[in-house]
Coordinates of C-alpha atoms (C1' of nucleotides) in Angstrom, one line a residue:
Chain B
M114 CA 2.1 -6.0 18.2
S115 CA 2.1 -4.0 21.4
A116 CA 5.0 -3.2 23.6
S117 CA 5.4 -1.8 27.1
S118 CA 7.8 0.8 28.2
L119 CA 10.1 -1.8 29.5
D120 CA 10.1 -3.7 26.2
L121 CA 11.1 -0.6 24.4
A122 CA 13.8 0.2 26.9
V123 CA 15.3 -3.3 26.7
L124 CA 15.3 -3.2 22.9
G125 CA 16.8 0.2 22.9
L126 CA 19.6 -0.8 25.2
L127 CA 20.3 -4.0 23.3
K128 CA 20.7 -2.0 20.1
E129 CA 24.0 -0.8 21.6
G130 CA 25.2 -4.3 22.0
P131 CA 24.5 -7.7 23.5
M132 CA 24.0 -7.8 27.2
H133 CA 22.8 -10.1 29.9
G134 CA 19.8 -9.5 32.2
Y135 CA 21.7 -8.4 35.3
E136 CA 23.7 -5.9 33.4
L137 CA 20.6 -4.7 31.6
R138 CA 18.9 -3.9 34.9
K139 CA 21.8 -1.6 35.9
R140 CA 21.8 0.1 32.6
L141 CA 18.1 0.6 32.8
A142 CA 18.3 2.5 36.1
F143 CA 21.2 4.4 34.7
T144 CA 19.6 5.3 31.4
L145 CA 16.2 6.3 32.7
G146 CA 17.0 8.3 35.8
P147 CA 17.6 8.3 39.6
L148 CA 14.4 6.7 40.8
Y149 CA 13.7 4.3 38.0
A150 CA 14.7 0.7 38.8
V151 CA 12.9 -2.4 37.5
S152 CA 12.9 -5.6 39.4
Y153 CA 14.1 -8.9 38.2
G154 CA 10.6 -10.3 38.6
S155 CA 9.7 -7.9 35.9
L156 CA 12.8 -8.0 33.7
Y157 CA 13.3 -11.7 33.2
P158 CA 9.7 -12.4 32.2
C159 CA 10.0 -9.5 29.8
L160 CA 13.1 -11.0 28.2
K161 CA 11.5 -14.4 28.0
R162 CA 8.5 -12.9 26.2
L163 CA 10.7 -10.9 23.8
R164 CA 12.6 -14.0 23.0
K165 CA 9.4 -16.0 22.4
D166 CA 8.3 -13.3 20.0
G167 CA 11.6 -13.4 18.2
L168 CA 12.5 -9.8 19.1
V169 CA 15.6 -10.8 20.9
A170 CA 17.9 -13.8 20.6
S171 CA 19.8 -15.3 23.5
A172 CA 22.8 -17.5 23.8
E173 CA 24.5 -19.0 26.8
H174 CA 27.6 -17.1 27.7
P175 CA 30.4 -19.3 26.1
E176 CA 33.4 -17.6 27.6
P177 CA 34.5 -19.1 31.0
K178 CA 36.5 -15.9 31.6
R179 CA 39.7 -17.8 32.1
R180 CA 42.1 -16.3 34.5
R181 CA 45.7 -16.1 33.3
S182 CA 47.9 -19.0 34.1
K183 CA 45.1 -21.0 35.6
R184 CA 44.0 -24.3 34.2
V185 CA 40.6 -23.9 32.8
V186 CA 38.3 -26.7 33.6
E187 CA 36.2 -27.3 30.5
T188 CA 33.0 -29.3 30.7
K189 CA 31.0 -26.6 32.3
P190 CA 27.7 -28.2 33.4
A191 CA 25.7 -26.2 30.8
T192 CA 22.7 -27.9 32.3
S193 CA 22.3 -25.3 35.0
R194 CA 22.0 -21.5 35.1
R195 CA 24.5 -19.9 32.9
K196 CA 24.7 -16.3 31.9
Q197 CA 22.2 -15.6 29.1
V198 CA 23.4 -13.0 26.6
Y199 CA 20.7 -11.3 24.7
E200 CA 20.9 -9.5 21.4
I201 CA 18.3 -7.7 19.4
T202 CA 17.0 -9.2 16.2
P203 CA 16.0 -7.4 13.0
S204 CA 12.3 -7.7 13.9
G205 CA 13.2 -6.4 17.3
E206 CA 14.7 -3.4 15.7
A207 CA 11.7 -2.9 13.5
L208 CA 9.4 -2.9 16.6
F209 CA 11.7 -0.6 18.4
F210 CA 11.4 2.1 15.7
E211 CA 7.7 1.6 15.3
Q212 CA 7.1 2.0 19.0
L213 CA 9.5 4.9 19.3
E214 CA 7.5 7.0 16.8
L215 CA 4.3 6.5 18.7
G216 CA 5.2 9.3 21.0
A217 CA 3.1 8.5 24.1
I218 CA 2.8 12.0 25.3
Y219 CA 0.4 11.6 28.2
D220 CA 2.4 9.2 30.4
T221 CA 5.6 10.3 32.1
D222 CA 7.2 6.9 32.1
R223 CA 6.5 6.2 28.5
F224 CA 7.5 9.7 27.4
Q225 CA 10.8 9.5 29.3
T226 CA 11.6 6.1 27.9
R227 CA 11.2 7.4 24.4
F228 CA 13.1 10.5 25.2
A229 CA 16.1 8.4 26.3
F230 CA 16.3 7.1 22.8
F231 CA 15.6 10.3 20.9
R232 CA 18.8 10.1 19.0
Y233 CA 17.1 7.5 16.8
L234 CA 14.5 9.9 15.8
P235 CA 14.8 12.7 13.1
G236 CA 15.1 16.3 14.4
D237 CA 11.6 17.4 13.3
E238 CA 10.0 14.4 15.0
R239 CA 11.9 15.2 18.2
I240 CA 10.6 18.8 18.2
R241 CA 7.1 17.6 17.5
L242 CA 7.1 15.3 20.4
L243 CA 8.7 17.7 22.8
E244 CA 6.2 20.4 21.9
H245 CA 3.3 18.0 22.2
R246 CA 4.4 16.9 25.6
K247 CA 4.9 20.5 26.7
A248 CA 1.5 21.5 25.5
Y249 CA -0.1 18.6 27.4
L250 CA 1.6 19.6 30.7
E251 CA 0.7 23.2 30.2
E252 CA -2.9 22.3 29.6
K253 CA -3.0 20.1 32.7
L254 CA -1.5 22.9 34.7
A255 CA -3.9 25.6 33.5
E256 CA -6.8 23.3 34.1
F257 CA -5.6 22.8 37.6
K258 CA -4.9 26.4 38.4
D259 CA -8.5 27.2 37.2
T260 CA -9.9 24.6 39.6
L261 CA -7.7 26.0 42.3
R262 CA -8.9 29.6 41.7
A263 CA -12.5 28.6 41.4
T264 CA -12.5 26.9 44.8
R265 CA -14.2 28.7 47.5
E266 CA -13.5 26.3 50.3
R267 CA -10.5 26.9 52.4
I268 CA -7.9 24.3 51.8
D269 CA -5.8 22.5 54.3
A270 CA -2.2 23.8 54.6
Y271 CA -0.6 20.4 54.0
S272 CA -2.8 19.6 51.0
R273 CA -2.0 23.1 49.7
S274 CA 1.7 22.7 50.1
L275 CA 1.5 19.4 48.3
I276 CA -0.4 21.0 45.4
D277 CA 2.0 23.9 45.2
H278 CA 4.9 21.5 45.1
G279 CA 3.2 19.5 42.3
V280 CA 2.6 22.7 40.4
A281 CA 6.3 23.8 40.9
A282 CA 7.5 20.4 39.7
T283 CA 5.3 20.5 36.6
E284 CA 6.5 23.9 35.9
Q285 CA 10.1 22.7 36.2
D286 CA 9.2 19.9 33.7
I287 CA 7.8 22.4 31.3
A288 CA 10.9 24.6 31.5
W289 CA 13.1 21.6 30.9
L290 CA 11.1 20.8 27.7
A291 CA 11.2 24.4 26.6
G292 CA 15.0 24.4 26.9
L293 CA 15.2 21.2 24.9
I294 CA 13.0 22.6 22.2
D295 CA 15.2 25.7 21.9
Q296 CA 18.3 23.5 21.6
E297 CA 16.6 21.4 19.0
K298 CA 15.6 24.3 16.9
A299 CA 19.0 25.9 17.1
A300 CA 20.6 22.6 16.1
A301 CA 18.1 22.3 13.2
Q302 CA 19.2 25.6 11.8
D303 CA 22.7 24.9 12.5
G304 CA 22.9 22.3 9.8
G305 CA 20.6 19.6 11.2
R306 CA 23.0 18.4 13.8
S307 CA 21.5 16.9 17.0
I308 CA 22.2 18.4 20.4
R309 CA 24.7 15.6 20.9
G310 CA 27.6 17.8 20.3
S311 CA 26.5 20.8 22.2
Chain J
M93 CA -5.7 -5.4 57.6
S94 CA -3.8 -3.7 54.8
A95 CA -4.8 -0.7 52.9
S96 CA -3.7 0.9 49.6
S97 CA -3.0 4.5 49.1
L98 CA -6.4 4.9 47.6
D99 CA -8.1 3.4 50.6
L100 CA -6.3 5.8 52.8
A101 CA -7.1 8.8 50.7
V102 CA -10.8 7.9 50.5
L103 CA -11.0 7.4 54.3
G104 CA -9.2 10.7 54.8
L105 CA -11.6 12.6 52.6
L106 CA -14.7 11.0 54.1
K107 CA -13.5 12.1 57.5
E108 CA -14.4 15.6 56.4
G109 CA -17.9 14.6 55.7
P110 CA -20.1 12.2 53.7
M111 CA -19.6 12.3 50.0
H112 CA -20.5 10.2 46.9
G113 CA -18.1 8.6 44.5
Y114 CA -18.2 11.1 41.7
E115 CA -17.5 13.9 44.0
L116 CA -14.8 11.9 45.8
R117 CA -12.9 11.5 42.6
K118 CA -12.8 15.3 42.0
R119 CA -11.6 15.9 45.5
L120 CA -9.0 13.3 45.2
A121 CA -7.4 14.9 42.2
F122 CA -7.7 18.2 44.0
T123 CA -6.2 17.0 47.3
L124 CA -3.3 15.1 45.9
G125 CA -2.0 17.3 43.1
P126 CA -2.2 18.2 39.5
L127 CA -1.3 14.9 37.9
Y128 CA -3.1 12.6 40.2
A129 CA -6.4 11.3 39.0
V130 CA -8.0 8.0 39.8
S131 CA -10.4 6.3 37.4
Y132 CA -13.9 5.1 38.3
G133 CA -12.8 1.6 37.5
S134 CA -10.5 1.9 40.5
L135 CA -12.6 4.1 42.8
Y136 CA -15.9 2.2 42.8
P137 CA -14.4 -1.2 43.5
C138 CA -12.4 0.4 46.2
L139 CA -15.6 1.8 47.8
K140 CA -17.3 -1.5 47.5
R141 CA -14.5 -3.2 49.3
L142 CA -14.3 -0.6 52.0
R143 CA -18.1 -1.0 52.5
K144 CA -17.8 -4.8 52.6
D145 CA -15.1 -4.5 55.3
G146 CA -17.3 -2.1 57.3
L147 CA -14.9 0.8 57.0
V148 CA -17.4 3.0 55.3
A149 CA -21.2 3.0 55.3
S150 CA -23.4 4.0 52.4
A151 CA -26.9 5.2 52.0
E152 CA -28.9 6.1 48.9
H153 CA -29.2 9.8 48.5
P154 CA -32.6 10.5 49.9
E155 CA -33.0 14.1 48.8
P156 CA -34.6 14.4 45.4
K157 CA -33.3 17.9 45.2
R158 CA -36.7 19.5 44.8
R159 CA -36.8 22.5 42.6
R160 CA -38.8 25.3 44.2
S161 CA -42.5 25.3 43.3
K162 CA -42.3 22.1 41.4
R163 CA -44.4 19.2 42.5
V164 CA -42.1 16.5 43.8
V165 CA -42.9 13.1 42.5
E166 CA -42.1 10.7 45.3
T167 CA -41.9 7.0 44.6
K168 CA -38.4 7.2 43.1
P169 CA -37.6 3.8 41.7
A170 CA -35.0 3.1 44.3
T171 CA -34.4 -0.1 42.4
S172 CA -32.0 1.4 40.0
R173 CA -28.8 3.5 40.3
R174 CA -29.2 6.2 42.8
K175 CA -26.5 8.4 44.2
Q176 CA -24.7 6.5 46.9
V177 CA -23.5 8.7 49.8
Y178 CA -20.6 7.3 51.7
E179 CA -19.5 8.0 55.2
I180 CA -16.7 6.8 57.3
T181 CA -17.3 4.4 60.2
P182 CA -15.5 4.2 63.5
S183 CA -13.5 1.2 62.4
G184 CA -12.7 3.1 59.2
E185 CA -11.3 6.0 61.3
A186 CA -9.3 3.5 63.3
L187 CA -7.8 2.1 60.1
F188 CA -7.1 5.5 58.8
F189 CA -5.0 6.5 61.8
E190 CA -3.3 3.2 62.0
Q191 CA -2.2 3.4 58.3
L192 CA -1.3 7.1 58.5
E193 CA 1.3 6.4 61.2
L194 CA 3.0 3.7 59.1
G195 CA 4.9 6.4 57.2
A196 CA 5.6 4.7 53.8
I197 CA 8.8 6.7 53.1
Y198 CA 10.0 4.9 50.0
D199 CA 7.1 5.4 47.7
T200 CA 6.3 8.8 46.4
D201 CA 2.5 8.1 46.0
R202 CA 2.2 6.6 49.4
F203 CA 4.2 9.3 51.1
Q204 CA 2.3 12.1 49.4
T205 CA -1.1 10.6 50.3
R206 CA 0.0 10.5 53.9
F207 CA 1.4 14.0 53.7
A208 CA -2.0 15.3 52.5
F209 CA -3.4 14.2 55.9
F210 CA -0.6 15.4 58.1
R211 CA -2.8 17.5 60.2
Y212 CA -4.0 14.3 61.8
L213 CA -0.5 13.5 63.0
P214 CA 1.2 15.0 66.1
G215 CA 4.1 17.5 65.3
D216 CA 7.0 15.3 66.3
E217 CA 5.6 12.5 64.1
R218 CA 5.4 14.8 61.2
I219 CA 9.0 15.9 61.6
R220 CA 10.1 12.3 61.9
L221 CA 8.5 11.3 58.7
L222 CA 9.7 14.4 56.8
E223 CA 13.2 13.8 57.8
H224 CA 13.0 10.1 57.1
R225 CA 11.7 10.8 53.6
K226 CA 14.4 13.5 53.0
A227 CA 17.1 11.2 54.1
Y228 CA 15.9 8.5 51.7
L229 CA 15.9 10.9 48.8
E230 CA 19.3 12.2 49.7
E231 CA 20.7 8.7 49.8
K232 CA 19.2 7.8 46.5
L233 CA 20.6 10.9 45.0
A234 CA 24.1 10.4 46.4
E235 CA 24.0 6.9 45.1
F236 CA 23.1 8.0 41.7
K237 CA 25.7 10.7 41.5
D238 CA 28.3 8.2 42.6
T239 CA 27.3 5.9 39.7
L240 CA 27.4 8.9 37.4
R241 CA 30.8 9.9 38.5
A242 CA 32.2 6.4 38.4
T243 CA 31.1 5.9 34.8
R244 CA 33.8 5.9 32.3
E245 CA 31.6 5.4 29.3
R246 CA 30.4 8.4 27.4
I247 CA 26.7 8.9 27.8
D248 CA 24.2 9.8 25.2
A249 CA 23.2 13.5 25.4
Y250 CA 19.4 12.7 25.7
S251 CA 19.9 10.1 28.4
R252 CA 22.2 12.6 30.1
S253 CA 19.6 15.3 30.0
L254 CA 17.0 13.0 31.3
I255 CA 19.2 12.0 34.3
D256 CA 20.1 15.6 35.0
H257 CA 16.5 16.5 35.0
G258 CA 15.7 13.7 37.3
V259 CA 18.5 14.8 39.6
A260 CA 17.2 18.4 39.6
A261 CA 13.6 17.2 40.3
T262 CA 14.8 15.1 43.2
E263 CA 16.8 18.1 44.6
Q264 CA 13.7 20.2 44.3
D265 CA 11.8 17.6 46.3
I266 CA 14.5 17.6 49.0
A267 CA 14.4 21.3 49.2
W268 CA 10.7 21.2 49.6
L269 CA 11.1 18.7 52.5
A270 CA 13.8 20.8 54.1
G271 CA 11.5 23.9 54.0
L272 CA 8.7 21.9 55.6
I273 CA 11.0 20.6 58.3
D274 CA 12.1 24.1 59.2
Q275 CA 8.5 25.2 59.4
E276 CA 7.6 22.3 61.6
K277 CA 10.5 22.9 64.0
A278 CA 9.7 26.6 64.2
A279 CA 6.0 25.8 64.9
A280 CA 7.0 23.3 67.5
Q281 CA 9.0 25.9 69.4
D282 CA 6.3 28.4 68.9
G283 CA 4.0 26.6 71.2
G284 CA 3.3 23.4 69.3
R285 CA 1.1 25.0 66.7
S286 CA 1.0 23.3 63.3
I287 CA 2.0 25.2 60.1
R288 CA -1.7 25.7 59.4
G289 CA -1.7 29.2 60.6
S290 CA 1.5 30.4 59.0
Chain W
dT65 C1' 35.5 -22.9 53.4
dC66 C1' 32.6 -19.5 53.7
dT67 C1' 31.0 -15.1 52.6
dG68 C1' 29.4 -11.9 49.4
dC69 C1' 28.1 -10.6 45.1
dC70 C1' 26.8 -12.0 40.4
dA71 C1' 23.1 -14.2 37.9
dT72 C1' 18.6 -16.3 36.6
dG73 C1' 14.2 -17.4 37.3
dT74 C1' 9.0 -18.4 39.2
dA75 C1' 4.5 -17.6 41.8
dA76 C1' 1.3 -14.9 43.8
dG77 C1' -0.7 -10.9 44.2
dC78 C1' -1.4 -5.7 44.2
dC79 C1' -3.1 -1.8 42.2
dG80 C1' -4.3 0.3 38.8
dT81 C1' -6.1 1.0 33.9
dT82 C1' -9.4 1.1 29.5
dA83 C1' -13.6 0.0 27.5
dC84 C1' -17.9 -1.0 28.1
dA85 C1' -22.8 -0.7 29.9
dT86 C1' -26.4 1.7 32.2
dG87 C1' -29.2 5.1 34.1
dA88 C1' -30.5 9.9 36.4
dT89 C1' -30.6 14.8 36.2
dT90 C1' -30.1 19.3 34.3
dT91 C1' -29.9 22.4 30.6
dT92 C1' -31.0 24.2 26.2
Chain L
dA264 C1' -37.3 16.3 23.4
dA265 C1' -32.5 16.2 22.8
dA266 C1' -28.0 16.9 24.5
dA267 C1' -24.8 17.4 28.0
dT268 C1' -23.3 16.2 32.3
dC269 C1' -23.7 13.7 36.5
dA270 C1' -23.4 9.2 38.5
dT271 C1' -22.6 4.2 39.2
dG272 C1' -20.8 0.2 38.1
dT273 C1' -18.4 -4.4 35.7
dA274 C1' -14.9 -7.2 32.9
dA275 C1' -10.8 -7.9 31.1
dC276 C1' -6.4 -7.1 31.3
dG277 C1' -1.7 -4.7 32.1
dG278 C1' 2.5 -4.2 34.2
dC279 C1' 4.6 -4.0 37.9
dT280 C1' 6.1 -5.7 42.9
dT281 C1' 7.7 -8.9 46.7
dA282 C1' 9.1 -13.1 48.3
dC283 C1' 11.0 -17.1 47.2
dA284 C1' 14.2 -20.6 45.1
dT285 C1' 18.4 -21.8 42.8
dG286 C1' 23.0 -21.7 41.6
dG287 C1' 28.0 -19.7 39.8
dC288 C1' 32.1 -17.4 40.8
dA289 C1' 35.6 -14.7 43.3
dG290 C1' 38.3 -13.4 47.1
dA291 C1' 39.3 -13.3 52.5

DNA sequence: TCTGCCATGTAAGCCGTTACATGATTTT
DNA sequence: AAAATCATGTAACGGCTTACATGGCAGA
C-alpha cells in the first residue's frame, strides 16, 4: 500500500487524538511550516480514501455543544452534514510507521513531512535520514556549482541573482541539517534522549 | 490563452535563439536554479503543444555535423527521429510578454520563472512586482508568527524546528527581495539603467 | 434576521511525474 | 563493434488546485 505525503501527515496528526477535517487543515499548516496549506479539495477526498481503506475511522460528532442553561433541542437532523470526527485505526498506525521509515530523501515535501514526526523514529534512524538528506543536498549543490563554473557564456544578471539565491537557500538548508545532526549526536551520547528537552 | 510556468520559461529561452529539447532542458535547470529540473515527459509534450498553437516553430536539424575529411553520407533517413530545433514565433513572443506582465506573486515557481526574465520588463514594473511579492511574503510570515504566538499548546520540538526553519527561509527570501528593490531604485535614479551592469 | 465563520464535500482540470520505448551519434 | 551519451517521444497516473455547492452555528 502506497501513501502520499498528505496521507502520512493526516495519520501522524490523528495519532495525537481524534480530529475533524477543518481542524486537521489548520493543524497541517501549523505543523508543516509557514507556506504549507492544503486545500479542502485535497483533504476531504484524502480522508474519504483513508476511511475506505480502513486506516482511519469516523463518527459523526455526537455532542451538540450545549450552552449552559439553554434548552437543548435533541433530534438533530443527522441526515445532513455533521461534523465528522476521525481517528486513526491500528492498521493506520501500522502504515504510518511503515511509511515513516521509508525516508524519502529526495523530495523536500516528503522529507519535511517525515521530519515533523521524527519523534516516532529511534535516534539512530533520525541521524541516518538527516545525514542522507544533507548528503543529497550537498551533492546537488556541488553539481550545480560545477556547471556554473564550467559555463563560458555570460549569464543574465537576474538569472544569476536567482541562482545565487537558490544556492544560498540550499546552503541554509544544509546548515540547518548539520545543526540537527549535531544535536542528535549529542543527545545520543547524553543517554539516548531526543532533542525534545534541549 | 493561458500558459504554464514551463511554457513561459521555454518561450523565454527560445527568445535567445533556436534550441532543441534536450538542450532546453539543461538550460532550464541552469536558468531557474539548483533544484529546478523538468522531466522530458513534461518538456516534450509542452513543446508539442506550443507548436500546435503556433507559438514556436520547429525544423529538423539539417546539419549532419560533418566531421572534417570524412565523406558525408547524404540521404539521412529523415523518416525517423531527428533533432528538432525549435524557435519562437511572433505570436509566441506576444504571449511571452503578455504572460510576463501578469506577475503571479503568490506562487514561488511562477514568480521565479518571471523573475528570470525580468530584463524584458521596464524598471518600474520590476519594482512593482518585487514589492508586491515581498509584501505577500511579509503578510504570510506575520500571519504565521501570530498563530505561533497565540498557540497555547506545547509544540513538538521537531515540528518547531521545521517551522523555525521555514520562517528563517522566508525571511531570507524577503531580505533578498529587499536587496533587489534597493538595487532597482538606485538604478532607476541612476539614469534608468537596469541592475545588469552593477 | 442576517452576517460571518465553521464545516463538508464534489467536479473538472492543471501540471507535473515515472516508466517505458526508440533511435542517432560519438567515443573507446 | 560495443558502450556511453545524446535525443525524442508516449502512456499511465499522481496529487494537487480552483470553483462550486451545501449546510450548521453563533453573535450583532
